[in-house]
mmCIF file of C-alpha atoms in Angstrom:
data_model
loop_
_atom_site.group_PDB
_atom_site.id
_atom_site.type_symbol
_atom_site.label_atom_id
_atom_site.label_comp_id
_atom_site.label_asym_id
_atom_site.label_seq_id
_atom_site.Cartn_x
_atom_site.Cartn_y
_atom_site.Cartn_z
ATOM 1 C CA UNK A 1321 -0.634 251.906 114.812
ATOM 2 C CA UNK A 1322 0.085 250.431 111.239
ATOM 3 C CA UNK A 1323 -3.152 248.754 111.722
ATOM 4 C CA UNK A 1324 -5.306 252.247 112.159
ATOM 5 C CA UNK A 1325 -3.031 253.769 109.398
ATOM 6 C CA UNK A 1326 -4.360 251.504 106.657
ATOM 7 C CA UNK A 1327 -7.767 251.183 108.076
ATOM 8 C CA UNK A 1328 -7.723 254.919 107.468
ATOM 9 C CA UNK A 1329 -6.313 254.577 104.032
ATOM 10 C CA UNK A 1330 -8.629 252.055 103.416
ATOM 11 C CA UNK A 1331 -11.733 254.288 104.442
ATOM 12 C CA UNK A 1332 -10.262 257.564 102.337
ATOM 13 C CA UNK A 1333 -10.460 255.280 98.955
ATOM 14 C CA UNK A 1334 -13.556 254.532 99.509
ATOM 15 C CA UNK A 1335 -15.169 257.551 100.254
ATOM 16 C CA UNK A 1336 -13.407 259.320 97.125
ATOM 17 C CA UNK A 1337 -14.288 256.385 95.235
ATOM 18 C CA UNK A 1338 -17.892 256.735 95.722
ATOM 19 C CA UNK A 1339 -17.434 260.431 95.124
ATOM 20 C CA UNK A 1340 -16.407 259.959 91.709
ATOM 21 C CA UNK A 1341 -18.762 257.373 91.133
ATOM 22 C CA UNK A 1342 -21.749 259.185 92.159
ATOM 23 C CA UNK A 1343 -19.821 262.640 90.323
ATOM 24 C CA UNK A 1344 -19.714 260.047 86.713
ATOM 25 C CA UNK A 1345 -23.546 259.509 87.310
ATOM 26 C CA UNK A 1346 -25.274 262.757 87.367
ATOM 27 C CA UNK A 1347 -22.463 263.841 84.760
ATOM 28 C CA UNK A 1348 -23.764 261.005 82.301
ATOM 29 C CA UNK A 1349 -27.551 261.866 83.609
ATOM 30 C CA UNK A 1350 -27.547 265.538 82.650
ATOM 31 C CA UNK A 1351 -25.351 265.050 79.674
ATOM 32 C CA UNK A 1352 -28.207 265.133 77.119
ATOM 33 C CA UNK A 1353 -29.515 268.313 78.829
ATOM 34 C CA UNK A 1354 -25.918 270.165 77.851
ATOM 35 C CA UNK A 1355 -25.706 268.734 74.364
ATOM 36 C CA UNK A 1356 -29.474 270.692 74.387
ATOM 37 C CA UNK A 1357 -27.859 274.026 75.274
ATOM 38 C CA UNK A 1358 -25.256 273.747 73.087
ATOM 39 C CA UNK A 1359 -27.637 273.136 70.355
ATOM 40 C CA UNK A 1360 -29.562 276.168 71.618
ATOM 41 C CA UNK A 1361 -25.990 278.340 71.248
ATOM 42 C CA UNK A 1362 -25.152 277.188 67.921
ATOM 43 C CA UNK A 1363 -28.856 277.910 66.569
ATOM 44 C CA UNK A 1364 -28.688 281.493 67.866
ATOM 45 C CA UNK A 1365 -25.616 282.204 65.953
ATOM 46 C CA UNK A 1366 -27.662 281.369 62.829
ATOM 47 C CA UNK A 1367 -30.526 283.082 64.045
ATOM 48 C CA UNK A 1368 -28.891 286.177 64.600
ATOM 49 C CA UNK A 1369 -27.326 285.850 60.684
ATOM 50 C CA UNK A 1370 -30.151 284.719 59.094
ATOM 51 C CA UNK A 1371 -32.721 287.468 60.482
ATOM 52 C CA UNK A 1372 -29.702 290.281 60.315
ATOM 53 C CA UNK A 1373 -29.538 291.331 64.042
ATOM 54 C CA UNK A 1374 -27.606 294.111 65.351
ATOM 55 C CA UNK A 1375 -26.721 294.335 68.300
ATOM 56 C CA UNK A 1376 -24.005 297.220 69.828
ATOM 57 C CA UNK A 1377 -21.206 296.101 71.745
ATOM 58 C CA UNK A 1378 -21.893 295.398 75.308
ATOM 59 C CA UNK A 1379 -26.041 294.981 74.915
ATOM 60 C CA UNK A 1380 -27.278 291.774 74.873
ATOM 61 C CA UNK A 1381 -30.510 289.912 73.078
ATOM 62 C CA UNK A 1382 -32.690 287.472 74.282
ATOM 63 C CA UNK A 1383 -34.130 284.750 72.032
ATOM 64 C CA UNK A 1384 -36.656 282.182 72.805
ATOM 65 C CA UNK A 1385 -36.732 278.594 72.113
ATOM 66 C CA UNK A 1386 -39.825 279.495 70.365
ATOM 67 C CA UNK A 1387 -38.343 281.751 67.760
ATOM 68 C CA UNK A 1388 -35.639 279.099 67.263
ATOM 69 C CA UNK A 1389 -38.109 276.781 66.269
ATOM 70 C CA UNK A 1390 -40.132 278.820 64.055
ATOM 71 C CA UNK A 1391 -37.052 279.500 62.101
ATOM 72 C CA UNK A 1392 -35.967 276.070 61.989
ATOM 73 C CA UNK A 1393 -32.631 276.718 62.883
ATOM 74 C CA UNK A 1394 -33.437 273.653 65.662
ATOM 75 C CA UNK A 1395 -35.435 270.848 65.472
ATOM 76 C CA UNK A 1396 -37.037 270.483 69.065
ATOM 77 C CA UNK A 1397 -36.838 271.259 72.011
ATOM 78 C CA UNK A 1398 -36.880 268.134 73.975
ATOM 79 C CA UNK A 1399 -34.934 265.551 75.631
ATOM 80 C CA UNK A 1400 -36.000 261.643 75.715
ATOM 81 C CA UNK A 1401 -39.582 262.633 76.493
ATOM 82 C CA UNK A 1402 -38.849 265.522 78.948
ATOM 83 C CA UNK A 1403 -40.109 268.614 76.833
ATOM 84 C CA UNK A 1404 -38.001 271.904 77.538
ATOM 85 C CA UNK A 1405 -38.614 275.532 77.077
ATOM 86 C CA UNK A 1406 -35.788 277.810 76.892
ATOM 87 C CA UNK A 1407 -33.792 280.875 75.767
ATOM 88 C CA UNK A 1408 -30.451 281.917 74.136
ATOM 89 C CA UNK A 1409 -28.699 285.593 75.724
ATOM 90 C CA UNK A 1410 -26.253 286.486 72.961
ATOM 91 C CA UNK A 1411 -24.229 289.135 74.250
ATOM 92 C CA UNK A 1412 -21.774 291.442 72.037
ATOM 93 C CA UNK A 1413 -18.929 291.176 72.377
ATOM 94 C CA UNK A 1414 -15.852 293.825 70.565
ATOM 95 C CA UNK A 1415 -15.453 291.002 67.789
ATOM 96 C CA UNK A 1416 -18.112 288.480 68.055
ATOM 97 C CA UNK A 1417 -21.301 287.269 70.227
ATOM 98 C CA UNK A 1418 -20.830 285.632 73.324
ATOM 99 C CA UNK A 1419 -24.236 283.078 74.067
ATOM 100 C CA UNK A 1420 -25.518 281.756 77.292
ATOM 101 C CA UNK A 1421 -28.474 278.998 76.507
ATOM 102 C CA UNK A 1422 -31.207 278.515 79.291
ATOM 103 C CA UNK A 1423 -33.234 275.209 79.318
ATOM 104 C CA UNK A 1424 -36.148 274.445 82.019
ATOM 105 C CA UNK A 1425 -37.559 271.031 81.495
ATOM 106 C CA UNK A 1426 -39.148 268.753 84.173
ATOM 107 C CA UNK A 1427 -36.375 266.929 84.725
ATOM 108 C CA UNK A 1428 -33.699 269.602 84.705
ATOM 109 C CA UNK A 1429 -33.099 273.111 84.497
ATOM 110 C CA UNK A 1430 -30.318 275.585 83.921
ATOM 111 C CA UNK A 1431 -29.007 277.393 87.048
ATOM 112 C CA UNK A 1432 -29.952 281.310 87.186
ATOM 113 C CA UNK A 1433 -32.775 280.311 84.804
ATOM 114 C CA UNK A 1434 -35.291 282.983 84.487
ATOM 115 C CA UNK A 1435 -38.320 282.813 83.770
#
């Protein structure tokens, strides 16, 4: 009985083990994908200063990876040598915007990305 008890023991660590091993790698695989996005986020709050948008509480804007480009508020849109195309929904908010960045690139994309 003690036997089967730490046989099963045994088995559980192991299986949650690998769990969290194989959780660590696709964390540290799509990690330069996120730092993307939050690039994206940040750049749209400039965006939205520099060119004077108003928005009314509640609507939201959409901005292409395009437009951030053109107004060099972000370098590239690119990660390693996967190329991305993307978007920024900056939604108002009572005090301030509220941004949701949207990447598709061939190696990764976004969930609910729309094209």
């Amino acid at each position: 009985m003690k036997k089967m008890i730490i046989v099963w023991i045994f088995l559980a660590f192991c299986l949650f083990g690998s769990l969290f091993f194989i959780g660590i790698s696709i964390n540290n695989e799509y990690k330069p994908y996120r730092a993307l996005e939050a690039d994206m986020k940040e750049s749209a709050s400039i965006y939205i200063i520099m060119n004077e948008i108003k928005v009314k509480t509640g609507d939201k804007v959409k901005i292409k990876a395009n437009d951030l480009i053109k107004s060099k508020t972000i370098n590239a849109m690119s990660v390693k040598d996967d190329e991305c195309t993307g978007y920024v929904i900056a939604k108002k908010s009572l005090d301030d915007y509220e941004y949701e960045a949207f990447i598709k690139c061939e190696n990764y994309t976004t969930p609910d990305y729309d094209e």
